[in-house]
mmCIF file of C-alpha atoms in Angstrom:
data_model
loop_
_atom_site.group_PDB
_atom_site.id
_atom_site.type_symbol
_atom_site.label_atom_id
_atom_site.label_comp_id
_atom_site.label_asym_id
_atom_site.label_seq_id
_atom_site.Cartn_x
_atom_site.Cartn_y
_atom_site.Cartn_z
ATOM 1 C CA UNK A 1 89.367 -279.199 -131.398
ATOM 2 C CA UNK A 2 87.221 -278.668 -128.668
ATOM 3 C CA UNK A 3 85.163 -275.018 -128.109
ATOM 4 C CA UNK A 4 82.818 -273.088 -126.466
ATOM 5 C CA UNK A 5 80.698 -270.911 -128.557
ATOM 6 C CA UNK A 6 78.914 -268.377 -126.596
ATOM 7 C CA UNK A 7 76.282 -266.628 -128.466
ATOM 8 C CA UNK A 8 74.327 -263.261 -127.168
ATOM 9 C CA UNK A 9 70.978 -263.377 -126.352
ATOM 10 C CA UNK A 10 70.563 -260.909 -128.858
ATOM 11 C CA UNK A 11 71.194 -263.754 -131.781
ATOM 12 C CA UNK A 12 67.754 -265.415 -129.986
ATOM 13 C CA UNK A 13 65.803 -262.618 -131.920
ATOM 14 C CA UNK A 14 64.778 -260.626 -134.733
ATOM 15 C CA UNK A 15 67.422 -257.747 -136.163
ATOM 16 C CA UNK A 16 64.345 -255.359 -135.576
ATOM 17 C CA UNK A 17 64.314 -256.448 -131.626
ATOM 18 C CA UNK A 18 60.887 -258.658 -132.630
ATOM 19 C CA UNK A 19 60.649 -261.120 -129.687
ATOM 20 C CA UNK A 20 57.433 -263.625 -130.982
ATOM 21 C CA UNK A 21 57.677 -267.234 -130.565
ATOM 22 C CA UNK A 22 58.099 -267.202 -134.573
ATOM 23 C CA UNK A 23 60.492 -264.696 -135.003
ATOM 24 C CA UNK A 24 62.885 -266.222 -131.585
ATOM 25 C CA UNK A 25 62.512 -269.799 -133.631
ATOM 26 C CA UNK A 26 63.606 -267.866 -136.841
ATOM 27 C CA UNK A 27 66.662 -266.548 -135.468
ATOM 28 C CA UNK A 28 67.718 -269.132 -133.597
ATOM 29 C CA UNK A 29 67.621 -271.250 -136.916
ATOM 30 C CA UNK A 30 70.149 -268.626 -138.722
ATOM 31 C CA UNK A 31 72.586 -268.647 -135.527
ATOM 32 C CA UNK A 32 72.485 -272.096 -135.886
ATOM 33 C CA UNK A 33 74.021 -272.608 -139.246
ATOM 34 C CA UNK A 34 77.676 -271.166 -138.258
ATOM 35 C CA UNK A 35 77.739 -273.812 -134.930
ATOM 36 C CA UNK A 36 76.517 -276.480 -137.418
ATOM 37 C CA UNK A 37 79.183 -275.734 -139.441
ATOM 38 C CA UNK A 38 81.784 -276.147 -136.686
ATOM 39 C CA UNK A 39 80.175 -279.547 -135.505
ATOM 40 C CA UNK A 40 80.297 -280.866 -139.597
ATOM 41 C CA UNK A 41 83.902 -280.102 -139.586
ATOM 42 C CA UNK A 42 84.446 -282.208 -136.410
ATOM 43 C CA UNK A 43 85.060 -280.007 -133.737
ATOM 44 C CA UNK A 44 83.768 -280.755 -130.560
ATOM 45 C CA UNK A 45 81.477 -277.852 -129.073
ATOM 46 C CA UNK A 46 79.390 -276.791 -126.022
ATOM 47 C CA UNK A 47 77.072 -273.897 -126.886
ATOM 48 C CA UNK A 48 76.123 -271.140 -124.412
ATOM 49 C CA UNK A 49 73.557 -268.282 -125.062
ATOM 50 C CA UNK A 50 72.891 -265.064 -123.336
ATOM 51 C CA UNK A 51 68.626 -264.845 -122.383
ATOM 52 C CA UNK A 52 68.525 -260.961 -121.696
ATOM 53 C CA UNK A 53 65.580 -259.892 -124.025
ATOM 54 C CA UNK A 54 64.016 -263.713 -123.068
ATOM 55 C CA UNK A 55 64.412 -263.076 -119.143
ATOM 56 C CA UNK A 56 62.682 -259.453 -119.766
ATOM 57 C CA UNK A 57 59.740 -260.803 -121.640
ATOM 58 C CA UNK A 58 59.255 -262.253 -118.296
ATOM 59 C CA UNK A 59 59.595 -259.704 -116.163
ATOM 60 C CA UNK A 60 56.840 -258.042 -117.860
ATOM 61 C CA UNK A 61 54.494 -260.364 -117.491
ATOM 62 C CA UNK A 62 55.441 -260.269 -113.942
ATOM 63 C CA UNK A 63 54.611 -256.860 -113.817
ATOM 64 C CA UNK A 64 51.457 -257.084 -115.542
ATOM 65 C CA UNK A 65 50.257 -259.961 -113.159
ATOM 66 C CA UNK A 66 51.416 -258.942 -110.397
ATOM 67 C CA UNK A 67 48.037 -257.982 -108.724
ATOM 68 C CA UNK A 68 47.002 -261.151 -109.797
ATOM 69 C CA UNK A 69 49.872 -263.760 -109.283
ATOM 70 C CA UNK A 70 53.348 -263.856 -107.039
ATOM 71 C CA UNK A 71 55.664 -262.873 -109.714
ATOM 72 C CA UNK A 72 58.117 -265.680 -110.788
ATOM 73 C CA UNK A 73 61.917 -264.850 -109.528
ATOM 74 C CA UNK A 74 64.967 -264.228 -111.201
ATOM 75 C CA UNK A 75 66.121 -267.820 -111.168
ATOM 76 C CA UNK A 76 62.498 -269.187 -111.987
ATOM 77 C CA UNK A 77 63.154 -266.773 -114.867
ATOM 78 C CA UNK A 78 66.937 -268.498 -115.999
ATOM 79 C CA UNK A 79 65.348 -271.848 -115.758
ATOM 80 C CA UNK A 80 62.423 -271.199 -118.098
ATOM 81 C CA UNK A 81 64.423 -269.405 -120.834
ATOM 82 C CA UNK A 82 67.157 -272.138 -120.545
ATOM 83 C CA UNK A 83 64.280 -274.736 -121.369
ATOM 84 C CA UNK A 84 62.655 -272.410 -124.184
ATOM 85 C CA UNK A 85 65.798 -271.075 -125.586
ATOM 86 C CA UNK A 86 67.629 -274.977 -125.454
ATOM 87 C CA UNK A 87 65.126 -276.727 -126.858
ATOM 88 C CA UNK A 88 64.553 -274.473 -129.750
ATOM 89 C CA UNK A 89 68.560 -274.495 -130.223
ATOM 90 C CA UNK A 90 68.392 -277.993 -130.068
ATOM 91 C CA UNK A 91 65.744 -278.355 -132.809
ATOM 92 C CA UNK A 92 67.118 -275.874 -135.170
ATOM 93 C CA UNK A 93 71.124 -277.353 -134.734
ATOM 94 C CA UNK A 94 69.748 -280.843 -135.536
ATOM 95 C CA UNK A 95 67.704 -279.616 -138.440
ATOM 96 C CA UNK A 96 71.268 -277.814 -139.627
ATOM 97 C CA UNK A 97 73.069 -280.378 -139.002
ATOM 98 C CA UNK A 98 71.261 -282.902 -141.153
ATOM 99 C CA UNK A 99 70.818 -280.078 -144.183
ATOM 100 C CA UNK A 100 74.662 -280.829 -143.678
ATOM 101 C CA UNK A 101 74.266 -284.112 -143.929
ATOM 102 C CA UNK A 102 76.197 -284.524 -140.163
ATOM 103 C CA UNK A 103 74.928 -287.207 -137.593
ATOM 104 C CA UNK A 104 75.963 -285.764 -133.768
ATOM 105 C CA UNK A 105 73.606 -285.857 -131.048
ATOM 106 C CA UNK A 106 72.741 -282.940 -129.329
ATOM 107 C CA UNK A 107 71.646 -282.343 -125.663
ATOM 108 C CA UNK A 108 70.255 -279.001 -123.719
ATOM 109 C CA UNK A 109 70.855 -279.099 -120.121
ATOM 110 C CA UNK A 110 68.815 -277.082 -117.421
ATOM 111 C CA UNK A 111 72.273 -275.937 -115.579
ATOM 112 C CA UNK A 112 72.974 -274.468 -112.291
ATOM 113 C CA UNK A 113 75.833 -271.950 -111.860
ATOM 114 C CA UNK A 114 76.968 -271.287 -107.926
ATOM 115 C CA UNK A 115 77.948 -268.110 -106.943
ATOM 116 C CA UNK A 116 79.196 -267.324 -103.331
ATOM 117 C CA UNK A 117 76.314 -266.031 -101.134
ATOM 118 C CA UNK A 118 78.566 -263.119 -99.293
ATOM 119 C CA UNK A 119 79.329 -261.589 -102.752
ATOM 120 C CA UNK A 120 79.558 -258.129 -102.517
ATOM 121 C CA UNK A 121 77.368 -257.371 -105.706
ATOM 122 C CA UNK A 122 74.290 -258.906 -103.601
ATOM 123 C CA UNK A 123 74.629 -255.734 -101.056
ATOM 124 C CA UNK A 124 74.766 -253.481 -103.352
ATOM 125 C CA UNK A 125 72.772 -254.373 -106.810
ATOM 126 C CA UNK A 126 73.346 -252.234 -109.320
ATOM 127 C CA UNK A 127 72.746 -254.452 -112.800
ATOM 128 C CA UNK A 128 69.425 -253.248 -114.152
ATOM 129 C CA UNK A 129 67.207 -255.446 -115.804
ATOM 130 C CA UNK A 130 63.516 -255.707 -117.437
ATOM 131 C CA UNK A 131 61.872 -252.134 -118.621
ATOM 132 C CA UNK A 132 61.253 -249.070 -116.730
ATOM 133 C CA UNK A 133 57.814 -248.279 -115.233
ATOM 134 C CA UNK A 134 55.697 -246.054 -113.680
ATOM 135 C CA UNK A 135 56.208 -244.939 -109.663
ATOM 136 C CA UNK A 136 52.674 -246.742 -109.022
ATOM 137 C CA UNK A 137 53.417 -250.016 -110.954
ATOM 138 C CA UNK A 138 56.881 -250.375 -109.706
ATOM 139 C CA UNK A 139 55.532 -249.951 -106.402
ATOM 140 C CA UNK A 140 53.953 -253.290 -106.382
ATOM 141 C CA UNK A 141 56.634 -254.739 -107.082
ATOM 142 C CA UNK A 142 58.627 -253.523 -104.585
ATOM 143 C CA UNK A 143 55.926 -254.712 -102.094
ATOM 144 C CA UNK A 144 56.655 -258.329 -103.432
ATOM 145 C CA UNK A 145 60.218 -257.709 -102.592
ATOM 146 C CA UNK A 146 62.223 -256.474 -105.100
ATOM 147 C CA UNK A 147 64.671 -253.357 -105.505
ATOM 148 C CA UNK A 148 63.405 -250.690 -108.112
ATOM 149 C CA UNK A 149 65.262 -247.390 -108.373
ATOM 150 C CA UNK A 150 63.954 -244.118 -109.487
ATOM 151 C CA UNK A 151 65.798 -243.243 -113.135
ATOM 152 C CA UNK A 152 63.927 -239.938 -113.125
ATOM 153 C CA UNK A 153 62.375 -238.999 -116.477
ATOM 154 C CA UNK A 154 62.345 -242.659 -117.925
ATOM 155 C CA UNK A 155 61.019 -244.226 -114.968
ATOM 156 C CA UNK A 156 61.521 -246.628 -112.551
ATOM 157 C CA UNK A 157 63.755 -249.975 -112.946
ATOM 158 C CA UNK A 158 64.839 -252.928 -111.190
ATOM 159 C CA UNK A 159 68.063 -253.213 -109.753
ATOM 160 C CA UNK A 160 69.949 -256.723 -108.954
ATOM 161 C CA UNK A 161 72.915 -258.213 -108.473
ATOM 162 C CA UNK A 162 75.244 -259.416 -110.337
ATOM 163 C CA UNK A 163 77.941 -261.662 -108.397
ATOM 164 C CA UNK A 164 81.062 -263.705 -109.953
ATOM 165 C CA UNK A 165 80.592 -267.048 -111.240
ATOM 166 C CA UNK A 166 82.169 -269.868 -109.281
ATOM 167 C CA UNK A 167 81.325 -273.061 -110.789
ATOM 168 C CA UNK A 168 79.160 -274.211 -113.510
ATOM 169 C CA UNK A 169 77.309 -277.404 -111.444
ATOM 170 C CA UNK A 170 76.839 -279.476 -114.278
ATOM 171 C CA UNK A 171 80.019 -279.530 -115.766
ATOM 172 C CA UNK A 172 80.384 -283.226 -115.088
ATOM 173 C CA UNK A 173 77.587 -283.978 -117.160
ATOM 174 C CA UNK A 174 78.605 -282.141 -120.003
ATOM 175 C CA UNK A 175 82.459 -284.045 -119.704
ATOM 176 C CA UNK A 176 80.295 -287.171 -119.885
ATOM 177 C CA UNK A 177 78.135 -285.807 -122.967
ATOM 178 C CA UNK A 178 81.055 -284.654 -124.969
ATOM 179 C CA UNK A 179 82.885 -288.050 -124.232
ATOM 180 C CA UNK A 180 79.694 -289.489 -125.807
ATOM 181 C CA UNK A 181 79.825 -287.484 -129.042
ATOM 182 C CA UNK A 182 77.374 -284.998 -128.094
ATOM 183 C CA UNK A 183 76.753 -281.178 -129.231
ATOM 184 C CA UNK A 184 75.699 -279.661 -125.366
ATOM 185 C CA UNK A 185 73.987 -276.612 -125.370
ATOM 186 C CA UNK A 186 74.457 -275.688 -121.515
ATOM 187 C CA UNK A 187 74.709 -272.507 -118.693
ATOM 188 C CA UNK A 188 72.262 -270.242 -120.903
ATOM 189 C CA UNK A 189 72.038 -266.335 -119.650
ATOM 190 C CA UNK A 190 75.459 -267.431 -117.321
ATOM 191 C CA UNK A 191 73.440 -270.461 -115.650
ATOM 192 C CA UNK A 192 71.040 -270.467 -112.833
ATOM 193 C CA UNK A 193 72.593 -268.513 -110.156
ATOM 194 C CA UNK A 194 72.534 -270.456 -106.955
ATOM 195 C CA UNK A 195 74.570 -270.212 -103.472
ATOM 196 C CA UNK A 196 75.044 -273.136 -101.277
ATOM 197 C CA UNK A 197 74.084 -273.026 -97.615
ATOM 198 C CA UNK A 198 74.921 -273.752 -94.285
ATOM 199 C CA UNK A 199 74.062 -277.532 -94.440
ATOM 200 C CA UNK A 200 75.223 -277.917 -98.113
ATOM 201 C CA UNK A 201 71.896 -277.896 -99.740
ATOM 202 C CA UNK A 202 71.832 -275.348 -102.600
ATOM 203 C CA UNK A 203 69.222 -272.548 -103.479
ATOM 204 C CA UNK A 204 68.576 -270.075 -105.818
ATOM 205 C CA UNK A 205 68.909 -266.598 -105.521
ATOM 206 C CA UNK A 206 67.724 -263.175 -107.485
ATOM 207 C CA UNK A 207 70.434 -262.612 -109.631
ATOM 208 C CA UNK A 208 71.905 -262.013 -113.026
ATOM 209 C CA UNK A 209 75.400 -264.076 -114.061
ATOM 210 C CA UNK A 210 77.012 -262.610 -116.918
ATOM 211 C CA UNK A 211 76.904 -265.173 -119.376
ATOM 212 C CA UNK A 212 80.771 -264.302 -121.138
ATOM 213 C CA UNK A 213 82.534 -264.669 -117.596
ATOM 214 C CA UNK A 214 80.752 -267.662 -117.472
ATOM 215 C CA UNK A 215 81.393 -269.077 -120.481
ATOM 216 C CA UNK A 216 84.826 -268.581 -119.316
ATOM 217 C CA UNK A 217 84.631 -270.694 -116.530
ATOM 218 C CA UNK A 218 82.648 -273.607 -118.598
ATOM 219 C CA UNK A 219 85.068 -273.441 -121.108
ATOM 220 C CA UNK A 220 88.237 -273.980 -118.879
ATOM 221 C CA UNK A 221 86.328 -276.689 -116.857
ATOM 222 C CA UNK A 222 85.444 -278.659 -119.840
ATOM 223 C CA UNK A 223 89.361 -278.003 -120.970
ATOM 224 C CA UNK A 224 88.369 -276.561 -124.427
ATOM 225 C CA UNK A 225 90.847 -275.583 -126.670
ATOM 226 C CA UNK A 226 89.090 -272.391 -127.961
ATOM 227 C CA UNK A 227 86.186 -269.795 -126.406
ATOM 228 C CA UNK A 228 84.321 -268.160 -129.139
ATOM 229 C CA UNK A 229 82.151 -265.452 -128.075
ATOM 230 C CA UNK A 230 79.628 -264.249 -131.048
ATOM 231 C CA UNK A 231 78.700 -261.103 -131.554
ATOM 232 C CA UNK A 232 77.110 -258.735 -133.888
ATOM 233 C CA UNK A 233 80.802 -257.094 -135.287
ATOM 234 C CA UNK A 234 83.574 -258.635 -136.212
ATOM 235 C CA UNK A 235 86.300 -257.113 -133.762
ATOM 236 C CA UNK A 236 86.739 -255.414 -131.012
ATOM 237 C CA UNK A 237 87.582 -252.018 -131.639
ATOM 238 C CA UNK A 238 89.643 -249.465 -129.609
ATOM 239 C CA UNK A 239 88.745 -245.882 -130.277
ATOM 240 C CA UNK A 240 85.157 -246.544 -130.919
ATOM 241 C CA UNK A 241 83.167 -244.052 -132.520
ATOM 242 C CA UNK A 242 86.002 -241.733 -133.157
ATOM 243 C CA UNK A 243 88.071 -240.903 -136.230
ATOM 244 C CA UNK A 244 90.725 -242.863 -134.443
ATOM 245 C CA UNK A 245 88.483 -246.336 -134.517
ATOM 246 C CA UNK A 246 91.100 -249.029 -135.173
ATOM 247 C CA UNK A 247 89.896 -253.045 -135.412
ATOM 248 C CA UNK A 248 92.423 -255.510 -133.209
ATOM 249 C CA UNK A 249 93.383 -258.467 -135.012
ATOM 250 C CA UNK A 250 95.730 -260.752 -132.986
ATOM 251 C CA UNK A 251 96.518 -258.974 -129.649
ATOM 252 C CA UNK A 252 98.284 -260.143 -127.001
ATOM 253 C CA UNK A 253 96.510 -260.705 -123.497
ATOM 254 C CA UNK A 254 98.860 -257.807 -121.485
ATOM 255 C CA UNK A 255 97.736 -255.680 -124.631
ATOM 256 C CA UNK A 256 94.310 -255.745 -124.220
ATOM 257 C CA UNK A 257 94.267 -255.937 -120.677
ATOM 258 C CA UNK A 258 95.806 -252.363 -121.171
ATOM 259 C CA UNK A 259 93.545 -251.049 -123.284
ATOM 260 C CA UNK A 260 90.627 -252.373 -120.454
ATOM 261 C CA UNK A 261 92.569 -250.338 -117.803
ATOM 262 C CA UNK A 262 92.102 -247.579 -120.095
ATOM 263 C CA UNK A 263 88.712 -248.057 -120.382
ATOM 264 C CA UNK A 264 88.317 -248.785 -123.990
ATOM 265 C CA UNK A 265 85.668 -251.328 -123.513
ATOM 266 C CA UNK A 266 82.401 -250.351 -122.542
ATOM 267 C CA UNK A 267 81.072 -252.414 -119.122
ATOM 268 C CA UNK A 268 77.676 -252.810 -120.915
ATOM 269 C CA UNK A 269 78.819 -254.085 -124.539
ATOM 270 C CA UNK A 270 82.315 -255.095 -125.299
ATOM 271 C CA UNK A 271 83.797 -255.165 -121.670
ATOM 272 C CA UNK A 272 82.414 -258.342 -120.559
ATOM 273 C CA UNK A 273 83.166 -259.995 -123.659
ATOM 274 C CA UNK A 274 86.842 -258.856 -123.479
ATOM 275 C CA UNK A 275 87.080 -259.740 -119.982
ATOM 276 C CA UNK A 276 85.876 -263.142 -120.143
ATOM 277 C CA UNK A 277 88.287 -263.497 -123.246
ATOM 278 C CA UNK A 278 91.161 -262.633 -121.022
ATOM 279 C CA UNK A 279 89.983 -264.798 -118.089
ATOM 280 C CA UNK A 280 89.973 -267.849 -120.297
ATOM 281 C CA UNK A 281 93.599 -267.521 -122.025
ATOM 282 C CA UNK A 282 94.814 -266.766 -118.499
ATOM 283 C CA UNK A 283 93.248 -269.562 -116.787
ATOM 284 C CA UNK A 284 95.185 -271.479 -119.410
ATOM 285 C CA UNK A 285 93.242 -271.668 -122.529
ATOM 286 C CA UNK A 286 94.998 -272.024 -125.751
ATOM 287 C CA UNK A 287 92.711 -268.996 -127.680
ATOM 288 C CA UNK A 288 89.840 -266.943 -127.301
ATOM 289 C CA UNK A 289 87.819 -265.141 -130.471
ATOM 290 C CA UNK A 290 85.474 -262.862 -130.497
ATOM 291 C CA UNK A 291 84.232 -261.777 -134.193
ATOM 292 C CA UNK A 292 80.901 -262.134 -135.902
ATOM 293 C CA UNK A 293 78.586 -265.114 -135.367
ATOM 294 C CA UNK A 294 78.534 -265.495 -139.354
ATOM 295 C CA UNK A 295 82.801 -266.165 -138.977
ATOM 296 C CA UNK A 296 83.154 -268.135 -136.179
ATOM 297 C CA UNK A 297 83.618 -271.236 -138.562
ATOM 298 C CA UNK A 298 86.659 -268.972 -140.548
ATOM 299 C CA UNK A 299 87.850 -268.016 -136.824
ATOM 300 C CA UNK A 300 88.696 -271.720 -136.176
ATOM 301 C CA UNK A 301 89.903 -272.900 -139.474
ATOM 302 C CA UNK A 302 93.349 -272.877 -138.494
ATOM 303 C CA UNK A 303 94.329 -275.331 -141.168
ATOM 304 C CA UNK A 304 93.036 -272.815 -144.447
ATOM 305 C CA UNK A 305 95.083 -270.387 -142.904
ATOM 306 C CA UNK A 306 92.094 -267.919 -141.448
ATOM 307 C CA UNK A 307 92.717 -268.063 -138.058
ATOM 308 C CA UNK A 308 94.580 -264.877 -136.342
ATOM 309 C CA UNK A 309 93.028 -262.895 -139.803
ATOM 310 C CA UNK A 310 89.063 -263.554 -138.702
ATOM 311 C CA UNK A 311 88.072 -261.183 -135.505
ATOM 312 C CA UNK A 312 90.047 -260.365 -132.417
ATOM 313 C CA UNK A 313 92.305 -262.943 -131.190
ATOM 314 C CA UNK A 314 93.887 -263.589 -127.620
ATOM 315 C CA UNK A 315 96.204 -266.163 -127.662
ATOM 316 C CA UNK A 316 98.424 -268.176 -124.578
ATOM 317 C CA UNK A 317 101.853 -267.168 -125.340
ATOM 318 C CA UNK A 318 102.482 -270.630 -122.708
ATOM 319 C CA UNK A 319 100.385 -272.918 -125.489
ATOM 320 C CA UNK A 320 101.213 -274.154 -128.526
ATOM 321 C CA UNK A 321 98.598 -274.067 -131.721
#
């Protein structure tokens, strides 16, 4: 079976939000045990990660420098956490994966992901990101370019956008990885947003990808069988935080794209994560999870009988198990 496990960015660090080198390297090391588990029972799997707290350690230091230094941009920012964050995946699966006794290469690809330069999102940014500050240090920011908005009490905070993912560049390279027997690790915080231009060159561009939807997209262009996306429960919930909570176990794709229109699904939690689900099984995917990172191993043991009772599932009613 083929999958693509997409793991938040929030797996990356410590439970108590800790963000050192030590504790990132610690984390990473537990999230890796579950995806080594998949690989040892012969799955083949592409990894993606989220880079949120990563890409805001950043921005700090942008805005601490910034009197000093041009701060870095937004896709400076992807490419340096998808280096940091891949390598240290990359160390901590292989040291898994030999505790496991398992011999797979893995690779971690710096990948691009295009996005179309007349999206609406980038005339009107509205995805915050980094922490709020002070009128007089925003301001200097804003004088390198940059959009901050005035939250009132809490501050100040940058605004971006965030536009639909097209295409995930590298894809080709990760087909010809997988068809070597590699573990890829690829498209970290939704890839590298870039927009291609008049004379077909391609450059970045200030912007946040969310990394489900693309995820989505990676997963149907490398024709995986399954999309995991890890989280920190192990369903999605309707109801939530009411007496009326309810867990969804197997749910059809027109039922939970119900419950969206309803607006059970938060758009800064679950409603990504559900939408990207949906996006995959439609686009022709056999199955999409989403349940804890600690059962995504139970989620695809179809042959033990656990799959369908391990997290929500969404599966094509036009493919066959």
């Amino acid at each position: 079976m083929r999958a693509v496990v997409a793991l938040g960015g929030n797996a990356m660090i410590a439970p108590d939000g800790t963000a050192s080198p030590e504790a990132q390297r610690a984390a990473i090391a537990v999230a890796m045990g579950p995806v080594a588990d998949l690989v040892a029972a012969g799955h083949d799997i592409v990894v993606t990660h989220g880079n949120g707290p990563q890409v805001g350690n950043l921005l700090v230091k942008n805005a601490l420098a910034a009197q000093v230094v041009p701060p870095v941009p937004l896709d400076w920012c992807g490419a340096q956490t998808q280096g940091t964050i891949g390598f240290t995946i990359l160390d901590e699966l292989e040291a898994a994966l030999a505790a496991r006794g398992a011999t797979r290469p893995v690779a971690a690809l710096v990948s691009r992901t295009r996005v179309d330069a007349d999206d609406p999102g980038f005339d009107r940014p509205t995805k915050p990101v980094g922490r709020y500050l002070p009128r007089d240090q925003a301001q200097v920011l804003v004088e390198h370019g940059e959009r901050w908005e005035d939250r009132g009490s809490k501050g100040w905070r940058r605004v971006v956008a965030s536009p639909e993912p097209l295409e995930v560049l590298e894809t080709p390279t990760v087909l010809t990885l997988l068809a070597a027997g590699h573990v890829v690790i690829a498209a970290g915080g939704g890839g590298i947003p870039v927009v291609r231009q008049a004379d077909g060159t391609l450059r970045g561009v200030e912007a946040v990808i969310d990394k489900d939807l693309t995820a989505a997209l990676l997963a149907t262009a490398v024709r995986a069988d399954v999309l995991v996306i890890a989280t920190d429960v192990e369903h999605v919930a309707v109801g939530w935080g009411t007496p009326h909570e309810r867990a969804l176990g197997a749910v059809s794709p027109e039922e939970l794209e119900r419950y969206a229109a309803q607006g059970e699904f938060a758009s800064g939690s679950m409603g990504p994560k559900v939408e990207a689900a949906l996006r995959f099984v439609r686009s022709g995917g056999a199955r999409s999870v989403i349940t804890d990172l600690h059962r995504i191993a139970d989620a695809l043991a179809g042959d033990s009988g656990a799959a369908g009772r391990v997290g929500t599932i969404i599966e094509n009613p036009e493919r066959e198990r």
